[in-house]
């Protein structure tokens, strides 16, 4: 118990440090000379937390520690903010260097929109974590049954047999989601089942890009029309708060309203500190 607290404390200190370092990078009065290095620096904590997600004892679908997920999403948002500020500080001619680094992250970002969109999702997750753990082994069977991949599916896993994200992949993905949702609904109830739909998708890379409503319509002859509708309930979680948090990155990356004046940097750092300490254990 003590060692767990220490790990949490250490990770918080690390997040705080990384947040300040990335702020130092992005709030510099001028665009940094080593622009690729600075861009990579934005992902320092993200990379660490990503590894934590991969090495977690339980998978995301199936009872992963809520603190691990929380730390990951914070690191993700910090990275997005950091890159956005770097772009703001640098002239357009130099954006390609940033975008090279950003590009590697972009694929992941699409898969994380729903998951890390707001803190209420994680609060909700923490409440249902123990039951999702209980339903875990059966939920994991769903991946084996429907995706039939040799790779163990952990987090943003590339399902290599379906590199092209084709229709067949999306059909199998929908079946997997349905299978997990049904299992969680059976074991834990409706609310956790809705949540499980959001948790399953980021486990498989690119699966968030499937248009599940199209597949559902195609499968209507064999399935009841209401199957899988919960996938769309999840849109609730990607409402205004996400749009606010990612303003200037989702729609208009080059035109963020954040300018690199010291006072704005100060406010941003206060905001980040508040964000970090919001989840402090009581
Ligand atoms: C969820 O489970 C309940 C009770 O086990 C059942 O009545 C209900 O139809 C299920 N809902 C869905 C969408 O599967
Ligand atoms: C999915 O397909 C339906 C039907 O073609 C379309 O109306 C909807 O806009 C699509 N959704 C997305 C997110 O592309
Ligand atoms: C950037 O945003 C400002 C106002 O927020 C707007 O007037 C301007 O046209 C935008 N520029 C571009 C390139 O989108």
mmCIF file of N, CA, C and O in Angstrom, residues 204-267:
data_model
loop_
_atom_site.group_PDB
_atom_site.id
_atom_site.type_symbol
_atom_site.label_atom_id
_atom_site.label_comp_id
_atom_site.label_asym_id
_atom_site.label_seq_id
_atom_site.Cartn_x
_atom_site.Cartn_y
_atom_site.Cartn_z
ATOM 1 N N UNK A 204 -7.726 -1.156 -29.720
ATOM 2 C CA UNK A 204 -7.364 -1.548 -31.084
ATOM 3 C C UNK A 204 -7.142 -0.290 -31.915
ATOM 4 O O UNK A 204 -8.050 0.521 -32.080
ATOM 5 N N UNK A 205 -5.937 -0.141 -32.404
ATOM 6 C CA UNK A 205 -5.564 1.028 -33.184
ATOM 7 C C UNK A 205 -6.471 1.190 -34.398
ATOM 8 O O UNK A 205 -6.806 0.203 -35.048
ATOM 9 N N UNK A 206 -6.873 2.396 -34.654
ATOM 10 C CA UNK A 206 -7.692 2.778 -35.807
ATOM 11 C C UNK A 206 -9.162 2.366 -35.703
ATOM 12 O O UNK A 206 -9.958 2.751 -36.549
ATOM 13 N N UNK A 207 -9.520 1.606 -34.690
ATOM 14 C CA UNK A 207 -10.894 1.118 -34.657
ATOM 15 C C UNK A 207 -11.904 2.225 -34.382
ATOM 16 O O UNK A 207 -13.088 2.063 -34.660
ATOM 17 N N UNK A 208 -11.443 3.343 -33.847
ATOM 18 C CA UNK A 208 -12.377 4.445 -33.603
ATOM 19 C C UNK A 208 -12.831 5.078 -34.909
ATOM 20 O O UNK A 208 -13.785 5.837 -34.923
ATOM 21 N N UNK A 209 -12.109 4.781 -35.999
ATOM 22 C CA UNK A 209 -12.480 5.390 -37.270
ATOM 23 C C UNK A 209 -13.552 4.617 -38.023
ATOM 24 O O UNK A 209 -14.047 5.078 -39.042
ATOM 25 N N UNK A 210 -13.890 3.441 -37.532
ATOM 26 C CA UNK A 210 -14.956 2.680 -38.183
ATOM 27 C C UNK A 210 -16.270 3.430 -38.034
ATOM 28 O O UNK A 210 -16.552 3.999 -36.981
ATOM 29 N N UNK A 211 -17.045 3.406 -39.091
ATOM 30 C CA UNK A 211 -18.388 3.966 -38.991
ATOM 31 C C UNK A 211 -19.327 2.835 -38.596
ATOM 32 O O UNK A 211 -19.847 2.118 -39.439
ATOM 33 N N UNK A 212 -19.523 2.694 -37.293
ATOM 34 C CA UNK A 212 -20.280 1.564 -36.784
ATOM 35 C C UNK A 212 -21.753 1.618 -37.169
ATOM 36 O O UNK A 212 -22.407 0.596 -37.246
ATOM 37 N N UNK A 213 -22.263 2.824 -37.402
ATOM 38 C CA UNK A 213 -23.692 2.916 -37.735
ATOM 39 C C UNK A 213 -23.962 2.294 -39.109
ATOM 40 O O UNK A 213 -24.999 1.687 -39.334
ATOM 41 N N UNK A 214 -22.991 2.418 -40.027
ATOM 42 C CA UNK A 214 -23.145 1.810 -41.347
ATOM 43 C C UNK A 214 -23.197 0.290 -41.225
ATOM 44 O O UNK A 214 -24.062 -0.371 -41.795
ATOM 45 N N UNK A 215 -22.262 -0.260 -40.433
ATOM 46 C CA UNK A 215 -22.200 -1.715 -40.257
ATOM 47 C C UNK A 215 -23.468 -2.227 -39.596
ATOM 48 O O UNK A 215 -24.019 -3.249 -39.969
ATOM 49 N N UNK A 216 -23.918 -1.473 -38.605
ATOM 50 C CA UNK A 216 -25.135 -1.889 -37.903
ATOM 51 C C UNK A 216 -26.304 -2.001 -38.862
ATOM 52 O O UNK A 216 -27.080 -2.947 -38.795
ATOM 53 N N UNK A 217 -26.377 -1.023 -39.770
ATOM 54 C CA UNK A 217 -27.460 -1.066 -40.746
ATOM 55 C C UNK A 217 -27.348 -2.297 -41.633
ATOM 56 O O UNK A 217 -28.345 -2.938 -41.944
ATOM 57 N N UNK A 218 -26.103 -2.632 -42.020
ATOM 58 C CA UNK A 218 -25.899 -3.804 -42.875
ATOM 59 C C UNK A 218 -26.250 -5.094 -42.148
ATOM 60 O O UNK A 218 -26.722 -6.047 -42.746
ATOM 61 N N UNK A 219 -26.005 -5.095 -40.857
ATOM 62 C CA UNK A 219 -26.227 -6.320 -40.093
ATOM 63 C C UNK A 219 -27.643 -6.430 -39.559
ATOM 64 O O UNK A 219 -27.982 -7.384 -38.871
ATOM 65 N N UNK A 220 -28.465 -5.463 -39.910
ATOM 66 C CA UNK A 220 -29.810 -5.402 -39.339
ATOM 67 C C UNK A 220 -30.627 -6.662 -39.601
ATOM 68 O O UNK A 220 -31.460 -7.041 -38.783
ATOM 69 N N UNK A 221 -30.376 -7.300 -40.728
ATOM 70 C CA UNK A 221 -31.146 -8.492 -41.061
ATOM 71 C C UNK A 221 -30.896 -9.624 -40.077
ATOM 72 O O UNK A 221 -31.759 -10.432 -39.822
ATOM 73 N N UNK A 222 -29.664 -9.649 -39.510
ATOM 74 C CA UNK A 222 -29.349 -10.732 -38.587
ATOM 75 C C UNK A 222 -29.353 -10.292 -37.136
ATOM 76 O O UNK A 222 -29.345 -11.115 -36.240
ATOM 77 N N UNK A 223 -29.341 -8.966 -36.932
ATOM 78 C CA UNK A 223 -29.281 -8.486 -35.554
ATOM 79 C C UNK A 223 -30.471 -7.600 -35.235
ATOM 80 O O UNK A 223 -31.082 -7.020 -36.119
ATOM 81 N N UNK A 224 -30.749 -7.483 -33.966
ATOM 82 C CA UNK A 224 -31.788 -6.559 -33.560
ATOM 83 C C UNK A 224 -31.291 -5.135 -33.787
ATOM 84 O O UNK A 224 -30.138 -4.836 -33.548
ATOM 85 N N UNK A 225 -32.176 -4.253 -34.253
ATOM 86 C CA UNK A 225 -31.748 -2.908 -34.629
ATOM 87 C C UNK A 225 -31.073 -2.112 -33.515
ATOM 88 O O UNK A 225 -30.271 -1.251 -33.797
ATOM 89 N N UNK A 226 -31.366 -2.431 -32.282
ATOM 90 C CA UNK A 226 -30.821 -1.582 -31.220
ATOM 91 C C UNK A 226 -29.419 -1.975 -30.793
ATOM 92 O O UNK A 226 -28.807 -1.288 -29.994
ATOM 93 N N UNK A 227 -28.911 -3.076 -31.327
ATOM 94 C CA UNK A 227 -27.577 -3.510 -30.928
ATOM 95 C C UNK A 227 -26.530 -2.467 -31.247
ATOM 96 O O UNK A 227 -26.488 -1.930 -32.342
ATOM 97 N N UNK A 228 -25.681 -2.238 -30.295
ATOM 98 C CA UNK A 228 -24.526 -1.377 -30.541
ATOM 99 C C UNK A 228 -24.841 0.102 -30.499
ATOM 100 O O UNK A 228 -23.968 0.917 -30.675
ATOM 101 N N UNK A 229 -26.082 0.453 -30.269
ATOM 102 C CA UNK A 229 -26.428 1.873 -30.240
ATOM 103 C C UNK A 229 -25.668 2.628 -29.157
ATOM 104 O O UNK A 229 -25.395 3.801 -29.324
ATOM 105 N N UNK A 230 -25.326 1.912 -28.119
ATOM 106 C CA UNK A 230 -24.600 2.554 -27.028
ATOM 107 C C UNK A 230 -23.307 3.198 -27.485
ATOM 108 O O UNK A 230 -22.825 4.127 -26.877
ATOM 109 N N UNK A 231 -22.759 2.669 -28.577
ATOM 110 C CA UNK A 231 -21.533 3.255 -29.108
ATOM 111 C C UNK A 231 -21.727 4.726 -29.381
ATOM 112 O O UNK A 231 -20.789 5.504 -29.314
ATOM 113 N N UNK A 232 -22.946 5.105 -29.651
ATOM 114 C CA UNK A 232 -23.185 6.512 -29.973
ATOM 115 C C UNK A 232 -23.564 7.353 -28.774
ATOM 116 O O UNK A 232 -23.436 8.562 -28.805
ATOM 117 N N UNK A 233 -23.964 6.684 -27.722
ATOM 118 C CA UNK A 233 -24.193 7.400 -26.469
ATOM 119 C C UNK A 233 -22.890 8.058 -26.033
ATOM 120 O O UNK A 233 -22.863 9.143 -25.498
ATOM 121 N N UNK A 234 -21.800 7.367 -26.386
ATOM 122 C CA UNK A 234 -20.482 7.852 -25.996
ATOM 123 C C UNK A 234 -20.179 9.243 -26.545
ATOM 124 O O UNK A 234 -19.324 9.931 -26.023
ATOM 125 N N UNK A 235 -20.866 9.658 -27.582
ATOM 126 C CA UNK A 235 -20.624 10.992 -28.128
ATOM 127 C C UNK A 235 -20.866 12.087 -27.094
ATOM 128 O O UNK A 235 -20.337 13.173 -27.203
ATOM 129 N N UNK A 236 -21.697 11.774 -26.120
ATOM 130 C CA UNK A 236 -21.948 12.722 -25.029
ATOM 131 C C UNK A 236 -20.660 13.194 -24.379
ATOM 132 O O UNK A 236 -20.531 14.322 -23.980
ATOM 133 N N UNK A 237 -19.717 12.236 -24.269
ATOM 134 C CA UNK A 237 -18.490 12.530 -23.548
ATOM 135 C C UNK A 237 -17.531 13.408 -24.333
ATOM 136 O O UNK A 237 -16.543 13.857 -23.818
ATOM 137 N N UNK A 238 -17.813 13.575 -25.607
ATOM 138 C CA UNK A 238 -16.857 14.364 -26.397
ATOM 139 C C UNK A 238 -17.455 15.720 -26.743
ATOM 140 O O UNK A 238 -17.263 16.250 -27.805
ATOM 141 N N UNK A 239 -18.211 16.231 -25.809
ATOM 142 C CA UNK A 239 -18.906 17.489 -26.028
ATOM 143 C C UNK A 239 -18.034 18.718 -25.895
ATOM 144 O O UNK A 239 -16.888 18.729 -26.306
ATOM 145 N N UNK A 240 -18.569 19.729 -25.299
ATOM 146 C CA UNK A 240 -17.936 21.042 -25.331
ATOM 147 C C UNK A 240 -16.588 21.085 -24.626
ATOM 148 O O UNK A 240 -15.693 21.789 -25.064
ATOM 149 N N UNK A 241 -16.442 20.296 -23.551
ATOM 150 C CA UNK A 241 -15.192 20.388 -22.804
ATOM 151 C C UNK A 241 -14.013 19.947 -23.649
ATOM 152 O O UNK A 241 -12.948 20.509 -23.583
ATOM 153 N N UNK A 242 -14.242 18.908 -24.474
ATOM 154 C CA UNK A 242 -13.155 18.455 -25.331
ATOM 155 C C UNK A 242 -12.835 19.536 -26.363
ATOM 156 O O UNK A 242 -11.694 19.833 -26.634
ATOM 157 N N UNK A 243 -13.879 20.096 -26.927
ATOM 158 C CA UNK A 243 -13.638 21.087 -27.961
ATOM 159 C C UNK A 243 -12.867 22.273 -27.388
ATOM 160 O O UNK A 243 -12.019 22.837 -28.028
ATOM 161 N N UNK A 244 -13.195 22.589 -26.148
ATOM 162 C CA UNK A 244 -12.488 23.691 -25.506
ATOM 163 C C UNK A 244 -11.028 23.325 -25.266
ATOM 164 O O UNK A 244 -10.124 24.066 -25.600
ATOM 165 N N UNK A 245 -10.838 22.100 -24.697
ATOM 166 C CA UNK A 245 -9.487 21.678 -24.342
ATOM 167 C C UNK A 245 -8.586 21.595 -25.560
ATOM 168 O O UNK A 245 -7.406 21.904 -25.487
ATOM 169 N N UNK A 246 -9.146 21.211 -26.690
ATOM 170 C CA UNK A 246 -8.300 20.978 -27.852
ATOM 171 C C UNK A 246 -8.455 22.071 -28.890
ATOM 172 O O UNK A 246 -8.130 21.902 -30.041
ATOM 173 N N UNK A 247 -9.004 23.168 -28.469
ATOM 174 C CA UNK A 247 -9.196 24.265 -29.407
ATOM 175 C C UNK A 247 -7.863 24.631 -30.033
ATOM 176 O O UNK A 247 -6.847 24.717 -29.370
ATOM 177 N N UNK A 248 -7.891 24.829 -31.302
ATOM 178 C CA UNK A 248 -6.644 25.189 -31.963
ATOM 179 C C UNK A 248 -5.826 23.975 -32.366
ATOM 180 O O UNK A 248 -4.789 24.122 -32.983
ATOM 181 N N UNK A 249 -6.281 22.786 -32.017
ATOM 182 C CA UNK A 249 -5.559 21.621 -32.508
ATOM 183 C C UNK A 249 -6.467 20.784 -33.402
ATOM 184 O O UNK A 249 -6.040 20.294 -34.418
ATOM 185 N N UNK A 250 -7.733 20.698 -33.029
ATOM 186 C CA UNK A 250 -8.627 19.846 -33.795
ATOM 187 C C UNK A 250 -9.023 20.526 -35.105
ATOM 188 O O UNK A 250 -8.865 19.949 -36.162
ATOM 189 N N UNK A 251 -9.512 21.726 -34.998
ATOM 190 C CA UNK A 251 -10.037 22.354 -36.201
ATOM 191 C C UNK A 251 -9.001 23.265 -36.861
ATOM 192 O O UNK A 251 -8.969 23.408 -38.055
ATOM 193 N N UNK A 252 -8.204 23.891 -36.069
ATOM 194 C CA UNK A 252 -7.423 25.002 -36.588
ATOM 195 C C UNK A 252 -6.053 25.073 -35.912
ATOM 196 O O UNK A 252 -5.780 25.991 -35.155
ATOM 197 N N UNK A 253 -5.201 24.101 -36.234
ATOM 198 C CA UNK A 253 -3.970 23.966 -35.463
ATOM 199 C C UNK A 253 -3.074 25.217 -35.491
ATOM 200 O O UNK A 253 -2.391 25.501 -34.525
ATOM 201 N N UNK A 254 -3.105 25.953 -36.571
ATOM 202 C CA UNK A 254 -2.155 27.056 -36.693
ATOM 203 C C UNK A 254 -2.654 28.348 -36.102
ATOM 204 O O UNK A 254 -1.975 29.350 -36.132
ATOM 205 N N UNK A 255 -3.871 28.348 -35.577
ATOM 206 C CA UNK A 255 -4.457 29.617 -35.183
ATOM 207 C C UNK A 255 -4.966 29.554 -33.755
ATOM 208 O O UNK A 255 -6.078 29.936 -33.464
ATOM 209 N N UNK A 256 -4.147 29.033 -32.908
ATOM 210 C CA UNK A 256 -4.530 28.968 -31.509
ATOM 211 C C UNK A 256 -4.542 30.370 -30.924
ATOM 212 O O UNK A 256 -3.740 31.216 -31.295
ATOM 213 N N UNK A 257 -5.478 30.574 -30.010
ATOM 214 C CA UNK A 257 -5.564 31.910 -29.420
ATOM 215 C C UNK A 257 -4.505 32.114 -28.341
ATOM 216 O O UNK A 257 -4.320 33.211 -27.839
ATOM 217 N N UNK A 258 -3.807 31.006 -27.979
ATOM 218 C CA UNK A 258 -2.782 31.129 -26.950
ATOM 219 C C UNK A 258 -1.546 31.797 -27.544
ATOM 220 O O UNK A 258 -0.976 31.331 -28.516
ATOM 221 N N UNK A 259 -1.163 32.876 -26.975
ATOM 222 C CA UNK A 259 0.059 33.551 -27.409
ATOM 223 C C UNK A 259 1.132 33.340 -26.352
ATOM 224 O O UNK A 259 0.835 33.090 -25.187
ATOM 225 N N UNK A 260 2.374 33.453 -26.751
ATOM 226 C CA UNK A 260 3.436 33.129 -25.819
ATOM 227 C C UNK A 260 3.876 34.323 -24.973
ATOM 228 O O UNK A 260 5.045 34.540 -24.732
ATOM 229 N N UNK A 261 2.937 35.115 -24.530
ATOM 230 C CA UNK A 261 3.300 36.188 -23.612
ATOM 231 C C UNK A 261 3.451 35.588 -22.211
ATOM 232 O O UNK A 261 2.780 34.616 -21.884
ATOM 233 N N UNK A 262 4.330 36.163 -21.398
ATOM 234 C CA UNK A 262 4.579 35.576 -20.073
ATOM 235 C C UNK A 262 3.317 35.432 -19.226
ATOM 236 O O UNK A 262 3.158 34.440 -18.538
ATOM 237 N N UNK A 263 2.427 36.444 -19.282
ATOM 238 C CA UNK A 263 1.258 36.374 -18.407
ATOM 239 C C UNK A 263 0.343 35.211 -18.804
ATOM 240 O O UNK A 263 -0.190 34.522 -17.944
ATOM 241 N N UNK A 264 0.197 34.983 -20.096
ATOM 242 C CA UNK A 264 -0.629 33.868 -20.537
ATOM 243 C C UNK A 264 0.017 32.551 -20.112
ATOM 244 O O UNK A 264 -0.646 31.643 -19.621
ATOM 245 N N UNK A 265 1.333 32.477 -20.241
ATOM 246 C CA UNK A 265 2.049 31.275 -19.810
ATOM 247 C C UNK A 265 1.811 31.014 -18.333
ATOM 248 O O UNK A 265 1.634 29.868 -17.910
ATOM 249 N N UNK A 266 1.800 32.078 -17.571
ATOM 250 C CA UNK A 266 1.583 31.945 -16.141
ATOM 251 C C UNK A 266 0.201 31.376 -15.861
ATOM 252 O O UNK A 266 0.048 30.439 -15.072
ATOM 253 N N UNK A 267 -0.790 31.897 -16.552
ATOM 254 C CA UNK A 267 -2.157 31.420 -16.362
ATOM 255 C C UNK A 267 -2.252 29.960 -16.789
ATOM 256 O O UNK A 267 -2.848 29.127 -16.101
#
